[in-house]
Short mmCIF file of the C-alpha atoms (twelve columns), coordinates in Angstrom:
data_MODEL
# 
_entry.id   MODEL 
# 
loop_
_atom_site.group_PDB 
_atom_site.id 
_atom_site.type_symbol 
_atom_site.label_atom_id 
_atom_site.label_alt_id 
_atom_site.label_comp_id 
_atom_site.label_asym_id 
_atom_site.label_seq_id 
_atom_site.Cartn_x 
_atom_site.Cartn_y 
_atom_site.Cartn_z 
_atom_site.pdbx_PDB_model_num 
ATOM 1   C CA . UNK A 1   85.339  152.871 192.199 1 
ATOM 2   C CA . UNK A 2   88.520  154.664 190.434 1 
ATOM 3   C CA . UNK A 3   91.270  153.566 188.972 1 
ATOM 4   C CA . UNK A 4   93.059  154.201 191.606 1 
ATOM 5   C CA . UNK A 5   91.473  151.429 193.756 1 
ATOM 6   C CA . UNK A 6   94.029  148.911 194.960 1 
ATOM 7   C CA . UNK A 7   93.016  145.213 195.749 1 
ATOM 8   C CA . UNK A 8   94.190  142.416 197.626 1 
ATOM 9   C CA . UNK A 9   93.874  139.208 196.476 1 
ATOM 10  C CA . UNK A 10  94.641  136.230 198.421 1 
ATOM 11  C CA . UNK A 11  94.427  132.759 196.369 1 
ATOM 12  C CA . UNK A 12  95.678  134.934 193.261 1 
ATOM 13  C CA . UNK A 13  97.287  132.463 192.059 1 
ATOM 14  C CA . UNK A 14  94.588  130.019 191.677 1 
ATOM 15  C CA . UNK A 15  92.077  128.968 189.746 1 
ATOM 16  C CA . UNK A 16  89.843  131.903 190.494 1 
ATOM 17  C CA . UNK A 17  92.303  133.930 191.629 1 
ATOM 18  C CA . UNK A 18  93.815  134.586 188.572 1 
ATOM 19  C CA . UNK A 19  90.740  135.463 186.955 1 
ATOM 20  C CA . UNK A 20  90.036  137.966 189.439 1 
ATOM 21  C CA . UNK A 21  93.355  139.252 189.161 1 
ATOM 22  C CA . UNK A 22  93.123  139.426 185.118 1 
ATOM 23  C CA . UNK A 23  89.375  140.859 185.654 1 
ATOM 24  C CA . UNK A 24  90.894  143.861 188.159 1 
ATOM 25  C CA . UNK A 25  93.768  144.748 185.711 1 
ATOM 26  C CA . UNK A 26  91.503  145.150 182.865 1 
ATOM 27  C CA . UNK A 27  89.473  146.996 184.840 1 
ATOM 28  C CA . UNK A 28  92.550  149.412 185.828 1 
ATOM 29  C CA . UNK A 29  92.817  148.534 189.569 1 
ATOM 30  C CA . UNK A 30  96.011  148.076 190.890 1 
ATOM 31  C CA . UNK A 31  96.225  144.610 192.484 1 
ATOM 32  C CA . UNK A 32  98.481  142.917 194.774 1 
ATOM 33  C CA . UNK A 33  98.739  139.072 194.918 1 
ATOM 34  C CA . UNK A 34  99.179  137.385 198.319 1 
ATOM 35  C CA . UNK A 35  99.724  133.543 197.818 1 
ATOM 36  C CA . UNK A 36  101.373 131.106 199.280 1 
ATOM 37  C CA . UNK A 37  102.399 129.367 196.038 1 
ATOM 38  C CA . UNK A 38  102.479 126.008 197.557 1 
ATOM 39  C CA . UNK A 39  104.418 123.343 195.823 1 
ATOM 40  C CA . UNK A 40  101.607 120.582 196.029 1 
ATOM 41  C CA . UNK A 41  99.442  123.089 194.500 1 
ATOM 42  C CA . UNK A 42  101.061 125.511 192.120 1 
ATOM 43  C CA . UNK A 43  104.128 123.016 190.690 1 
ATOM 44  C CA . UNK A 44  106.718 125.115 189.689 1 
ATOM 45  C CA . UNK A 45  105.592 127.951 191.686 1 
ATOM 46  C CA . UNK A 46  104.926 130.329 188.864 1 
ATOM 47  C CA . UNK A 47  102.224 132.873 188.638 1 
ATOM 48  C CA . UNK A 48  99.924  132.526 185.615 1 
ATOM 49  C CA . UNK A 49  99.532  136.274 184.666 1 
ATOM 50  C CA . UNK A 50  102.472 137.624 183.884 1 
ATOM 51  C CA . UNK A 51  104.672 140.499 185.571 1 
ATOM 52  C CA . UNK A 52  102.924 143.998 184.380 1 
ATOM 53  C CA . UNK A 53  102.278 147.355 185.635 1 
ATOM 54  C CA . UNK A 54  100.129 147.563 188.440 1 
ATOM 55  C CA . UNK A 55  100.576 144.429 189.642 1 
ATOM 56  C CA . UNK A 56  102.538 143.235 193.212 1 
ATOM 57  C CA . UNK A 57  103.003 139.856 194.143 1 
ATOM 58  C CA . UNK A 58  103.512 138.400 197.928 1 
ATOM 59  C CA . UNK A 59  104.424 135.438 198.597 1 
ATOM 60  C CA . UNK A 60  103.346 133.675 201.860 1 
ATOM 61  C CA . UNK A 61  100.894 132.272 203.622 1 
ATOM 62  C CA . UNK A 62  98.377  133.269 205.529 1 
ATOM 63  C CA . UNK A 63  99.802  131.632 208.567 1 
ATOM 64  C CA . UNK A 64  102.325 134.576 208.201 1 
ATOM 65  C CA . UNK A 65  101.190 137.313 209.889 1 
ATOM 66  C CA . UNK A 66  103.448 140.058 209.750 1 
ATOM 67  C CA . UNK A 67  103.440 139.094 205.820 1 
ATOM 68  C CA . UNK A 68  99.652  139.709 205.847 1 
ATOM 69  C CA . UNK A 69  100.040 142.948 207.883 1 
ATOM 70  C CA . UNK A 70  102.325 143.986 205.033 1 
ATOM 71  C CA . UNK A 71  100.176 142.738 202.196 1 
ATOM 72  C CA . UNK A 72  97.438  144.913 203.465 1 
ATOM 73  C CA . UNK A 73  99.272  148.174 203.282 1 
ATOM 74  C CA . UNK A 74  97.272  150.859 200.985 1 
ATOM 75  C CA . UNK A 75  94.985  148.417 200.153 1 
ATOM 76  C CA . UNK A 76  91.290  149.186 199.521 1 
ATOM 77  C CA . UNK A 77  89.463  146.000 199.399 1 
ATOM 78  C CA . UNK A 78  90.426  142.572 199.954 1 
ATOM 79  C CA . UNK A 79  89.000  139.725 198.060 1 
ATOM 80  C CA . UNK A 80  89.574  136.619 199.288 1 
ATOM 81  C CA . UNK A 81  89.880  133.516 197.637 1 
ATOM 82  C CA . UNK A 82  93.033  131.610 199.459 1 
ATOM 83  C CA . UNK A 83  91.483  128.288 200.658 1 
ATOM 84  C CA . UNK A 84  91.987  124.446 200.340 1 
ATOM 85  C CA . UNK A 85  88.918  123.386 198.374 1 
ATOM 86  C CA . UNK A 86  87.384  120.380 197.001 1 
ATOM 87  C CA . UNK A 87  85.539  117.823 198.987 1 
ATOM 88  C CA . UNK A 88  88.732  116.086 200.346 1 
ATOM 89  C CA . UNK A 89  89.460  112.580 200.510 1 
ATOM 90  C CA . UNK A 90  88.913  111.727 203.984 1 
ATOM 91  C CA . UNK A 91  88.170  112.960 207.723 1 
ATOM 92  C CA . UNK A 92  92.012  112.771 207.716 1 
ATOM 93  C CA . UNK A 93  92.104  115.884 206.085 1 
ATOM 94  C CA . UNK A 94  90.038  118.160 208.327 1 
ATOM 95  C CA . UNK A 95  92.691  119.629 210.725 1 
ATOM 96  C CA . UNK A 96  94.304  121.019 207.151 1 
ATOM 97  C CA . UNK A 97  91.064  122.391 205.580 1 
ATOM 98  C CA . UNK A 98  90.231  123.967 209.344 1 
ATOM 99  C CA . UNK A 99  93.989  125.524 209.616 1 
ATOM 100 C CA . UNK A 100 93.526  126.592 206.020 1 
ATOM 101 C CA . UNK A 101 90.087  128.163 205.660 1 
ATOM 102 C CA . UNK A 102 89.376  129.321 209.205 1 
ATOM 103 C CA . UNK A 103 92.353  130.074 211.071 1 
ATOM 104 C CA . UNK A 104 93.562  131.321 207.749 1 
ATOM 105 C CA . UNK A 105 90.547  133.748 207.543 1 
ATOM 106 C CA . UNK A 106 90.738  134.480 210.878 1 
ATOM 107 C CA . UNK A 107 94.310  135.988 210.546 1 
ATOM 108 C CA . UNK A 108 93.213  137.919 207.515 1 
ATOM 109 C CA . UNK A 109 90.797  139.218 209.457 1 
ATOM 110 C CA . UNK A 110 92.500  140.427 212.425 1 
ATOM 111 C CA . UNK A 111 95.074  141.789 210.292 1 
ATOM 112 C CA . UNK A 112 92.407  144.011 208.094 1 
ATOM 113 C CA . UNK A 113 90.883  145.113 211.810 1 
ATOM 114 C CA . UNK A 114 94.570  146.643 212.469 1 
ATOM 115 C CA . UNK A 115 95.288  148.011 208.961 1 
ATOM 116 C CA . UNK A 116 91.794  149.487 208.790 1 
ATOM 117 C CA . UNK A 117 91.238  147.880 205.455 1 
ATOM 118 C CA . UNK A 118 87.510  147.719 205.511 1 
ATOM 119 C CA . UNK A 119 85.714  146.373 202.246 1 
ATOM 120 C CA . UNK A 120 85.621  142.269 201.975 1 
ATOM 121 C CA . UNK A 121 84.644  139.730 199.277 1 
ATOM 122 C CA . UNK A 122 84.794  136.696 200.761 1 
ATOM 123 C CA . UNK A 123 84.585  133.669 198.641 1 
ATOM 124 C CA . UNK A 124 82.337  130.753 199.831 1 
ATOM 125 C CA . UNK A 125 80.472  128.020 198.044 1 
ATOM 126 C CA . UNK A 126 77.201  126.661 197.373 1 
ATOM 127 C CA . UNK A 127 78.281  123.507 199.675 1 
ATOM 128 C CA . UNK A 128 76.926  125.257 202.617 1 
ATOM 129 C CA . UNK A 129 73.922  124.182 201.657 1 
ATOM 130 C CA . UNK A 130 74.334  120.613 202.146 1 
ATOM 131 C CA . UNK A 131 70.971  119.253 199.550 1 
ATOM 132 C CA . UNK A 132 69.428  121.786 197.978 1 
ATOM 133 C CA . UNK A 133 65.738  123.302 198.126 1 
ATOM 134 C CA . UNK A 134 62.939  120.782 197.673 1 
ATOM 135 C CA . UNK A 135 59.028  120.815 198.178 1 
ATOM 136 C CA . UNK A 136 56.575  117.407 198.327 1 
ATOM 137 C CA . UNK A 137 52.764  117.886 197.862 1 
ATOM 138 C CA . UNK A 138 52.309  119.421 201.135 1 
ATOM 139 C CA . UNK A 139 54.875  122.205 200.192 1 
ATOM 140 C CA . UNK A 140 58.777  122.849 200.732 1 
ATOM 141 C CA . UNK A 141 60.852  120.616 202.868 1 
ATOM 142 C CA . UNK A 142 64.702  119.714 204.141 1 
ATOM 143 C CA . UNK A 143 65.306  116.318 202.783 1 
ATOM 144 C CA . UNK A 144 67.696  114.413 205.170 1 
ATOM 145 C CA . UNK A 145 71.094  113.310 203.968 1 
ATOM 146 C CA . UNK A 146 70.436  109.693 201.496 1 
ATOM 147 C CA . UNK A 147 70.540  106.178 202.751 1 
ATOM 148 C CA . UNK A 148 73.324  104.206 202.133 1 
ATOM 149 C CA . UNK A 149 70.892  101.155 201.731 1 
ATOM 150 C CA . UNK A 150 68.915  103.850 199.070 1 
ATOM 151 C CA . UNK A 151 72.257  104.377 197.206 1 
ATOM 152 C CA . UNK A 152 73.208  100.675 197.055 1 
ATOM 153 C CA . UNK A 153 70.304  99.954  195.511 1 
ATOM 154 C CA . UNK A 154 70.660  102.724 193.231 1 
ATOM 155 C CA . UNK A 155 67.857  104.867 194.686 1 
ATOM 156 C CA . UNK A 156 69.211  108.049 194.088 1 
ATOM 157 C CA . UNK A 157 66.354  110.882 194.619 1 
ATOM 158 C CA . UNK A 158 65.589  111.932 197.987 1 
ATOM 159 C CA . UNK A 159 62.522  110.844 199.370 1 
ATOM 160 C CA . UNK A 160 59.978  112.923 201.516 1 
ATOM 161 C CA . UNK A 161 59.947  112.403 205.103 1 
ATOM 162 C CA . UNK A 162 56.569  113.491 205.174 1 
ATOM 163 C CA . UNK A 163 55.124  110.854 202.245 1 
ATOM 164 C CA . UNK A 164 57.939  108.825 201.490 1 
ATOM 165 C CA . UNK A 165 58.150  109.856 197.724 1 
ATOM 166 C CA . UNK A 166 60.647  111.951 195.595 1 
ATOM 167 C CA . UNK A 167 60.798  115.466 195.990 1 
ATOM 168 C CA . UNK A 168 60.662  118.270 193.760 1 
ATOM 169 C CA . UNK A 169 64.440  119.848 193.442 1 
ATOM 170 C CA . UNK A 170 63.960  123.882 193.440 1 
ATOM 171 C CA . UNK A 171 66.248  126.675 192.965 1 
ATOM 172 C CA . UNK A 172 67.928  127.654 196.308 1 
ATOM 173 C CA . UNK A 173 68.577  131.339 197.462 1 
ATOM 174 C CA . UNK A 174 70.475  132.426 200.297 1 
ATOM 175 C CA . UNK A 175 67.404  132.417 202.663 1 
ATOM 176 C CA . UNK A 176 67.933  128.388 202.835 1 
ATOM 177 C CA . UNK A 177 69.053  126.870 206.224 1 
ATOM 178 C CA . UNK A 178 72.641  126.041 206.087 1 
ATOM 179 C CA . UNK A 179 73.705  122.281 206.079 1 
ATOM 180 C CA . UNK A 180 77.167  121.750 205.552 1 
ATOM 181 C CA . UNK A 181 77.919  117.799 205.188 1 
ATOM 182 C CA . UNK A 182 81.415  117.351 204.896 1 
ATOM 183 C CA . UNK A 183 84.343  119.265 206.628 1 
ATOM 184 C CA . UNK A 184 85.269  121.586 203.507 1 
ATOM 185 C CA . UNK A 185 81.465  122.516 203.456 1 
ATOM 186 C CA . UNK A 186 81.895  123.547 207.531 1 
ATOM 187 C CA . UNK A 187 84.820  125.311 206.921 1 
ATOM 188 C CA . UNK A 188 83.425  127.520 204.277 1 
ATOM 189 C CA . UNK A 189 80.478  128.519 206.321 1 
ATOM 190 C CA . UNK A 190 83.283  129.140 209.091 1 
ATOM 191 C CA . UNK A 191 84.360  131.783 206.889 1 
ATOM 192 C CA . UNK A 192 81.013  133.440 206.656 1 
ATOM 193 C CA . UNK A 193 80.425  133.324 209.811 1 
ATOM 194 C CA . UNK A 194 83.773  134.780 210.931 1 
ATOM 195 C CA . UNK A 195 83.387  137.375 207.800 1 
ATOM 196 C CA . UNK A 196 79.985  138.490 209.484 1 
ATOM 197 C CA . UNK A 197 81.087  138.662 213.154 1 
ATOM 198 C CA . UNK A 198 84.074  141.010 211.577 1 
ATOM 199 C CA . UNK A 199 81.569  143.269 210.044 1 
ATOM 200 C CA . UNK A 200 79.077  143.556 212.820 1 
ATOM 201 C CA . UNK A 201 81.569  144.282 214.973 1 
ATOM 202 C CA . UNK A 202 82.498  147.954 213.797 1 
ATOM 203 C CA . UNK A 203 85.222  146.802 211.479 1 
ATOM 204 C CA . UNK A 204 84.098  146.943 207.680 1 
ATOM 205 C CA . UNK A 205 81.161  145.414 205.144 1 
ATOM 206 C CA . UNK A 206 81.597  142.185 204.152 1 
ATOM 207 C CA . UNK A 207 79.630  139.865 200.375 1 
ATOM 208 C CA . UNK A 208 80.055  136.166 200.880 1 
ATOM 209 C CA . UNK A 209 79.771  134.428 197.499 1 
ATOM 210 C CA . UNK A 210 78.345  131.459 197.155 1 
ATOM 211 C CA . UNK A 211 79.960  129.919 193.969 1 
ATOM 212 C CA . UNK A 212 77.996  126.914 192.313 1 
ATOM 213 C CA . UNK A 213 79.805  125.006 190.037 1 
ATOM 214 C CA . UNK A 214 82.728  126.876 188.674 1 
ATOM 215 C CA . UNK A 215 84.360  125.538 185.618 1 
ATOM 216 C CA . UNK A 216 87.061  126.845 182.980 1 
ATOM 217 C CA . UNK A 217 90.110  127.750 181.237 1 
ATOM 218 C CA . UNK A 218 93.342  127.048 184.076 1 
ATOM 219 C CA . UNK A 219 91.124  124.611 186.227 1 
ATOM 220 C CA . UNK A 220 93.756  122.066 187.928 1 
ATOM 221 C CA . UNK A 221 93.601  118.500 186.744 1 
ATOM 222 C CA . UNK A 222 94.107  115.340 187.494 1 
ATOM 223 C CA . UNK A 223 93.189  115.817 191.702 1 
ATOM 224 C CA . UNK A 224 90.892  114.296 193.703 1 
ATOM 225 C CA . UNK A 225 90.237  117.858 194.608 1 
ATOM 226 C CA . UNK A 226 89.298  119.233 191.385 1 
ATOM 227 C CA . UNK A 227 85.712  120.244 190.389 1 
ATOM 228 C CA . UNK A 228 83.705  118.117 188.446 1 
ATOM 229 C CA . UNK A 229 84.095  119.522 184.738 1 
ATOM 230 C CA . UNK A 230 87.506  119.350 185.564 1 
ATOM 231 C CA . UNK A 231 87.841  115.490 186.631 1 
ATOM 232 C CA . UNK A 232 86.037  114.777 183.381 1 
ATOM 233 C CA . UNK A 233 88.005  117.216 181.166 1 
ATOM 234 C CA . UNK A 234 91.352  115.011 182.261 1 
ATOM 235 C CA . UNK A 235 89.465  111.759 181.582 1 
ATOM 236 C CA . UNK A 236 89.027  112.689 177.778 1 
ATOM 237 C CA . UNK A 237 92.739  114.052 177.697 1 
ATOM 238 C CA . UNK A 238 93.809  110.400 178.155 1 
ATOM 239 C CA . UNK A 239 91.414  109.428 175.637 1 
ATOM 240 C CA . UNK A 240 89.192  108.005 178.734 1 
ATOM 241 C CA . UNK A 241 85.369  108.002 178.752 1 
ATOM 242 C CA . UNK A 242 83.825  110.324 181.537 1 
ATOM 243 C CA . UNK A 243 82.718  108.150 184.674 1 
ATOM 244 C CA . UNK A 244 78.874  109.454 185.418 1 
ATOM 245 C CA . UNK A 245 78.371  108.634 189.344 1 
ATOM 246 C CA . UNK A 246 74.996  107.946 190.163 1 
ATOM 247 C CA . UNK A 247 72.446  107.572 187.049 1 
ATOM 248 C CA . UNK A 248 73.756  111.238 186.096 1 
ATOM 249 C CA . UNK A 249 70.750  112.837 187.104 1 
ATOM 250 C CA . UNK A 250 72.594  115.062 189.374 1 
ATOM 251 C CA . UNK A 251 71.325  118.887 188.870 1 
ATOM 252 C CA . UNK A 252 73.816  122.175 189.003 1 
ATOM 253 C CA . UNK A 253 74.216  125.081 187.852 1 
ATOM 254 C CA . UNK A 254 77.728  125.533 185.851 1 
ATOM 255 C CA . UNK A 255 79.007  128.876 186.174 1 
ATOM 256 C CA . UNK A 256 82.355  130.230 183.813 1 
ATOM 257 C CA . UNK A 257 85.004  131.526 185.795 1 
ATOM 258 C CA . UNK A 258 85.449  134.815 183.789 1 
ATOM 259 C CA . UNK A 259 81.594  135.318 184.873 1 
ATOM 260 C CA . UNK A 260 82.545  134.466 188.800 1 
ATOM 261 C CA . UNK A 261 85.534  136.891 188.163 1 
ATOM 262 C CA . UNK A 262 83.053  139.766 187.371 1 
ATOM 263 C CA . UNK A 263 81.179  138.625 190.167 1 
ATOM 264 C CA . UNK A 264 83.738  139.302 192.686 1 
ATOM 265 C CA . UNK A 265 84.404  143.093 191.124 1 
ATOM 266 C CA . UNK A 266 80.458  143.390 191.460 1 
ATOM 267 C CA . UNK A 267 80.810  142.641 195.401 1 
ATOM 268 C CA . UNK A 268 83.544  144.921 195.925 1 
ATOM 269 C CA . UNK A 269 81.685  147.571 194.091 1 
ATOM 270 C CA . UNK A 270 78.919  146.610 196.527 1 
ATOM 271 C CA . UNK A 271 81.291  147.013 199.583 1 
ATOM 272 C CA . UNK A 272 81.948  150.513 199.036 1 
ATOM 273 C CA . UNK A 273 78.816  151.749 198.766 1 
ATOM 274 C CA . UNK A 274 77.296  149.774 202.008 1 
ATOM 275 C CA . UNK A 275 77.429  151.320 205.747 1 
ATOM 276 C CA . UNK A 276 80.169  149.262 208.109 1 
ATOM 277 C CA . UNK A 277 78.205  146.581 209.653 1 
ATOM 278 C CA . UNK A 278 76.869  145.487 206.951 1 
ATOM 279 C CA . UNK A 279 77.100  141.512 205.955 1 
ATOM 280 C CA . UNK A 280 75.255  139.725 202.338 1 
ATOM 281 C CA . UNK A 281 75.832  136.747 201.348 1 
ATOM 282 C CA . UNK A 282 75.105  136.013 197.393 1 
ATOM 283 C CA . UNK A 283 74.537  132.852 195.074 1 
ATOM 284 C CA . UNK A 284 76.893  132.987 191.997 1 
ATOM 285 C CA . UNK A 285 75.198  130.669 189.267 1 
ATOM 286 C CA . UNK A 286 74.687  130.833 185.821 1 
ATOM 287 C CA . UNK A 287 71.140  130.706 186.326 1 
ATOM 288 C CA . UNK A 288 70.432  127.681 184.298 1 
ATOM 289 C CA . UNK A 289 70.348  124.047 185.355 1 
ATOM 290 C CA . UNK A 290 71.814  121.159 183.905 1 
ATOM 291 C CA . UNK A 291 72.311  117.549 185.240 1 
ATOM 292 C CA . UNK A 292 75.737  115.983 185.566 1 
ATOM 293 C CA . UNK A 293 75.073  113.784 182.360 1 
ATOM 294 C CA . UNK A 294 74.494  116.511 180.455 1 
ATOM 295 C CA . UNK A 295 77.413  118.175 181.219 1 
ATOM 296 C CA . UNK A 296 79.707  114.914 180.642 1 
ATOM 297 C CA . UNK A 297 77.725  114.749 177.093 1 
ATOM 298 C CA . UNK A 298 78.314  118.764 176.202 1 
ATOM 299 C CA . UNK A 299 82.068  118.246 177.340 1 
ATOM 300 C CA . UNK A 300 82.457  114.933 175.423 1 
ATOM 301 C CA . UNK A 301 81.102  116.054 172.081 1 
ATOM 302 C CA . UNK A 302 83.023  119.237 172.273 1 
ATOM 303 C CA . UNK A 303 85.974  117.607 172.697 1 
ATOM 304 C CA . UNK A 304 85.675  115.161 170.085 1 
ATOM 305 C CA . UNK A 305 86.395  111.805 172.769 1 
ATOM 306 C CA . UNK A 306 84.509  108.662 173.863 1 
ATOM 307 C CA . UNK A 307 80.744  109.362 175.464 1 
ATOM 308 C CA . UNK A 308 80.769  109.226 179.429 1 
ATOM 309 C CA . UNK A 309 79.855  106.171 180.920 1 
ATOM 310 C CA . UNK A 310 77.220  105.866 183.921 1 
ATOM 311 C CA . UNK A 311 78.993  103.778 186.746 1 
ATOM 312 C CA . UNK A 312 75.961  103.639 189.101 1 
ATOM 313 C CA . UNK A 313 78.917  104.301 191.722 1 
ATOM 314 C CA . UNK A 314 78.216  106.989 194.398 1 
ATOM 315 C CA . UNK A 315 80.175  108.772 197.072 1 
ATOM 316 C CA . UNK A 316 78.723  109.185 200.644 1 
ATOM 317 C CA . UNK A 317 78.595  112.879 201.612 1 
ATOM 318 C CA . UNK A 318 77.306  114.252 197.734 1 
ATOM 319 C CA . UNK A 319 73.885  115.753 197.586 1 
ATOM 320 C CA . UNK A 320 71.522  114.871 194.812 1 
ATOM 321 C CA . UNK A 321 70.727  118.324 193.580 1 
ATOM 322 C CA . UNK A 322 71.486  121.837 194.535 1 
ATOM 323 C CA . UNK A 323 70.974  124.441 192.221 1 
ATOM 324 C CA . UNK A 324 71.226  128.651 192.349 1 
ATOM 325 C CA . UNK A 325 68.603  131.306 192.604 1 
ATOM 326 C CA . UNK A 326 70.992  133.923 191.680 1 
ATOM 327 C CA . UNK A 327 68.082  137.076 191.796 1 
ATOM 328 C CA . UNK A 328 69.774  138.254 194.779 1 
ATOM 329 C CA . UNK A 329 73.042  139.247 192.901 1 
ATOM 330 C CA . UNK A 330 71.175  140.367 189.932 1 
ATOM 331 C CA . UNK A 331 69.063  142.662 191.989 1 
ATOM 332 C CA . UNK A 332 71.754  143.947 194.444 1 
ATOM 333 C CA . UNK A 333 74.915  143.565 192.692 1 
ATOM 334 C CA . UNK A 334 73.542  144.321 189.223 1 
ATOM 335 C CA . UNK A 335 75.966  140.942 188.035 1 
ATOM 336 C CA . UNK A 336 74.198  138.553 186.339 1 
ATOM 337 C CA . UNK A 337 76.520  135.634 184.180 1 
ATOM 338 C CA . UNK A 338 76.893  136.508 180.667 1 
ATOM 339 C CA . UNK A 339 78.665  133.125 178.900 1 
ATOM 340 C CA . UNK A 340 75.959  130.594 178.134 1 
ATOM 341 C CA . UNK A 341 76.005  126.255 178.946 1 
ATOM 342 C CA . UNK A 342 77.045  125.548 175.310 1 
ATOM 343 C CA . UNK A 343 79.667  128.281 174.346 1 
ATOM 344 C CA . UNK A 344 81.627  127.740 178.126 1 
ATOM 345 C CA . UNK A 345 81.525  123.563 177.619 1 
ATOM 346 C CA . UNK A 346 83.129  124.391 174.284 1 
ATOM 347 C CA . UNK A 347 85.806  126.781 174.821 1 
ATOM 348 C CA . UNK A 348 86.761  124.463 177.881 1 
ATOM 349 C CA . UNK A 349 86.872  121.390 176.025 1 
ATOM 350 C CA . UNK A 350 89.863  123.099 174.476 1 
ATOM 351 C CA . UNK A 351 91.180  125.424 177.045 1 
ATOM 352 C CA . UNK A 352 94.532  125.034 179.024 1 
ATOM 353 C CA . UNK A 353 94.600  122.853 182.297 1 
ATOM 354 C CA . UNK A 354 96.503  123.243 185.190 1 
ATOM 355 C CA . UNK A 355 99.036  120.320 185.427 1 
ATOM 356 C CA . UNK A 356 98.506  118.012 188.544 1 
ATOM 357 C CA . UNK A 357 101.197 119.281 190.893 1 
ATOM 358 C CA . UNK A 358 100.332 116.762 194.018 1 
ATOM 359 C CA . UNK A 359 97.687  115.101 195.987 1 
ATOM 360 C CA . UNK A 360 97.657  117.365 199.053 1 
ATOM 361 C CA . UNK A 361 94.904  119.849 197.575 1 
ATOM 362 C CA . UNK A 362 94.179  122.990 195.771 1 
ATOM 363 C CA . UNK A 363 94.000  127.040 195.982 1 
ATOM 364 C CA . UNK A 364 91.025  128.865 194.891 1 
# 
């Protein structure tokens, strides 16, 4: 696409929002911001990239819809990133994470139908998974969510339905049944769903990225709703050792955010070029897998603070392992990630940190 291409990002703010901001100004788009800069999420309510050429902010929420209408003027593509994420705290929370994420896409959606806006990157998450892919000695298999019995007695691996042993994790592509397992996880495959039924009807082409574990510079801290890295990243600010749930044996796939940034160009690229109907969705790993304990380890020596400690502890609703076959964006999106395990845990040992600005969740 030119220069001349002008893209809306909702969630700009954020955590990945910004990146995808900075990403599509280096690039030479012209981008417009539509955020609702939320107190509980965004503190002060400043915008991390600063005021430049080229670059519009809105600010409101989603919820807003003559707001949206008027975000969505002269716009090209829309990439959209507003959404409460993490895993939440409770059931208590669902009625928020369903007026957030699906209503709030819904809107968006409605609004692009009117405006004729019709190119989409729609940001989703490897949660819709639920576990990942596994095989036993008969061949693949869905494992069913883990005993609570299994975890008290710190039993962690799934077990085979079929001969009661472990399973072999795999790498999971987007041909894998869905299984979301908490309400965050529901509500992101909401989104697809809704992003899909808006393409199919007549109205535009639509990538759904499936982002594994996203870490880096500007994650927020000190939340309940942060991401992994970043719950252990605030532990060794206070000069805290890393709590390791489980035995640590947990496998991801840890992807930078400047490479899920590029990502998100890739799709829109991928957008234009596609016939209206058409709907993808698209694992964004790094391509390489790595357990929780090592990642607590890389993070820990890079920073220079105590070694993480394995608690044993677990938390109903996490899956054991889930990690990315990302061929499909390779092959269709040409994007593949570029910064390795080592270099990313060491640049984000040191990078800035969001400050905690409330309990009540976080913006992509």
């Amino acid at each position: 696409m030119s220069a001349a291409t002008t893209v809306l990002v909702t969630g700009g703010a954020g955590f990945i929002g910004s990146h995808v901001v900075e990403a599509a100004l280096a690039r030479g788009w012209r981008v417009r911001v539509l955020d609702s800069l939320r107190a509980d999420v965004h503190g002060d309510g400043t915008m991390r990239v600063p005021a430049q050429d080229g670059l519009e902010m809105v600010v409101a929420d989603l919820a807003d819809e003559d707001a949206v209408a008027g975000a969505l003027e002269g716009v090209d593509v829309v990439c959209h990133l507003a959404a409460k994420v993490g895993l939440g705290v409770d059931f208590a929370d669902a009625a928020d994470y369903v007026t957030s994420n699906v209503t709030g896409t819904a809107t968006l959606l409605q609004a692009m139908r009117v405006a004729g806006v019709r190119r989409l990157v729609l940001a989703s998450s490897m949660v819709v998974y639920g576990e990942g892919a596994y095989r036993d000695a008969e061949g693949p298999l869905a494992v069913p969510p883990r005993l609570v019995a299994d975890l008290e007695a710190g039993r962690f691996e799934p077990v085979s339905p079929r001969t009661g042993e472990p399973v072999e994790p795999l790498l999971v592509d987007e041909s894998a049944p869905s299984d979301p397992r908490n309400v965050y996880a529901a509500s992101k495959l909401a989104q697809e769903h809704l992003a899909a039924a808006w393409a199919r009807g007549g109205d535009g082409s639509a990538a759904s990225l499936r982002f594994h574990n996203v870490y880096g510079p500007h994650m927020p801290m000190g939340t309940p709703y942060a991401g992994v890295a970043s719950i252990f990243r605030s532990s060794l600010e206070r000069g805290e050792a890393p709590r390791v749930f489980e035995d640590g044996g947990q496998r991801r796939d840890f992807v930078h955010v400047r490479d899920v940034a590029d990502a998100n160009l890739a799709a829109a690229d991928w957008t234009f070029e596609q016939p209206v109907g058409a709907s993808r969705a698209f694992n964004v790993g790094s391509g390489t897998v790595h357990t929780i304990g090592e990642m607590a380890t890389a993070l820990a020596d890079a920073f220079g603070g105590p070694a993480p400690v394995v608690t044993g502890d677990y938390r109903l609703g996490d899956v054991r392992h889930v990690t990315a076959s990302s061929s499909r964006a390779a092959d269709e999106l040409g994007w593949r990630a570029r910064i390795g395990f080592a270099e990313g845990m060491e640049e984000f040992a040191h990078a800035p940190q969001r400050p905690p600005a409330g309990r009540d969740g976080s913006r992509a």
